[in-house]
C-alpha cells in the first residue's frame, strides 16, 4: 500500500501509465462513432475533460471508461445518437440520486470483501478475454470493414493472421519492459503499434488533416425525444446500474485504497457517484459516450506506470487537446494503432486486476469468488454480484 505520494508527477512513467487503458476506451469509442454516429470531437473532448476533472479532484490516478453495457448494446443494435445521449442523461440523474441519498455508503457496509474481490476477478478475466480476442483477430470493429485490422494494408503474414504477429511482438515487449522504470512498457508498446501503423497502415485520412481550432458543439445530435428516454431507460440504463455500482463504485474505491492508501481519502462511494454523474452530464452536453470509472481501468493505468494524478492530466490534455486541434481528424491518428496492440494492453491490465484476489485464502471466500466469475461469464456481472452477496451471507452458515 502506497502513501505520501506527490499529487502530480509528469515523467515517462506517468505518460506510459496514462496510455494504459486505451485498450478499453478506443474500441468502444471508435465503435460508437462509426456505428452510432457520435460526434468524435464531443466524445474525445468530454472524455479528456472528465479525466482532468477526476484527477484534479481526487488527487490520484482516476480511470475513465465507457459504460460497457450501454456501449456494447448500442454498437450491437445500432442505437441512435439521441438514444445514447438520453442514456447519458438518465445515468446522470440516477447517480446524483444515489449519491445524494448516501445509499451506497449504507449499502457498502453489508458487502463482504470476497464479493468485491469476486467482482475484480470477474472484470479482470473479462478484460483478459477481450484482449486475447483482439490479439487473435476475433474482435471485429463494428462499423469498419469486417476484418480484424481494418486500417492495415495486410491481414496476414502467410498463414498467420497479422493480429497474432503484432500481438506476439507486443506481448514480448511488454514482458521485457514490464518492470522497467526508464523505458515503461506501455510507452514502448504504443510506439511499436504506431510503427506498425506507419509501415503497414492504410494511413486513411492522414493527408486530409487540417490543424485548427474545432470547438465541440452543444447537443450536436439535438435534444432527445421522450421516446428516446423511455427506450434508453429499459434497454440499457437499468441493466447498466448494477455493474456500475459494483465495479465503478465498490471495486474502484477498494482498489484505490489498496494502491494509494491515505491519498485515496476522497475516493468514497458517494464521491464516485457524483463524479460519474458529472462525466455523464458532460457526455450529454457535448454528445459523447456514457462514462464511468472502474477497477479495471485503474489496474491498467497503475500496472503501466501511473502513480499520481499527473497521468490524468496527461491523457486528458492529449484527448481534449487533439480533439480541439484536429477535430474529427483525430480519428485518423488513432487508426494508426493496430487493434491487437490495444488487445495487449487490455490483456495485461486484466491480469493486474485479477491478481488482487491474493489476499483471499479461505475456502468460503474462494467459493464466493468462483461463483461470481462463473455467473459473470455465463450471464453478466450484475447477476454475478447479486448472487455473490447472497452466497457470501448464506455460506457462513454452512461449511464448504
JSON list of C-alpha atoms in Angstrom, two decimals, residues 32 79 81 123 125 142 220 226 240 316 340 382:
[
{"chain": "A", "resi": 32, "resn": "UNK", "atom": "CA", "xyz": [-19.88, 4.34, -31.19]},
{"chain": "A", "resi": 79, "resn": "UNK", "atom": "CA", "xyz": [-28.85, 2.70, -31.33]},
{"chain": "A", "resi": 81, "resn": "UNK", "atom": "CA", "xyz": [-27.09, 9.05, -31.16]},
{"chain": "A", "resi": 123, "resn": "UNK", "atom": "CA", "xyz": [-13.73, -7.87, -14.50]},
{"chain": "A", "resi": 125, "resn": "UNK", "atom": "CA", "xyz": [-10.86, -12.04, -16.63]},
{"chain": "A", "resi": 142, "resn": "UNK", "atom": "CA", "xyz": [-18.29, -2.91, -35.99]},
{"chain": "A", "resi": 220, "resn": "UNK", "atom": "CA", "xyz": [-24.68, 18.09, -31.53]},
{"chain": "A", "resi": 226, "resn": "UNK", "atom": "CA", "xyz": [-39.38, 11.37, -24.80]},
{"chain": "A", "resi": 240, "resn": "UNK", "atom": "CA", "xyz": [-26.03, -0.80, -16.52]},
{"chain": "A", "resi": 316, "resn": "UNK", "atom": "CA", "xyz": [-6.95, 14.25, -20.56]},
{"chain": "A", "resi": 340, "resn": "UNK", "atom": "CA", "xyz": [-4.02, -6.16, -31.48]},
{"chain": "A", "resi": 382, "resn": "UNK", "atom": "CA", "xyz": [-24.65, -7.62, -12.31]}
]
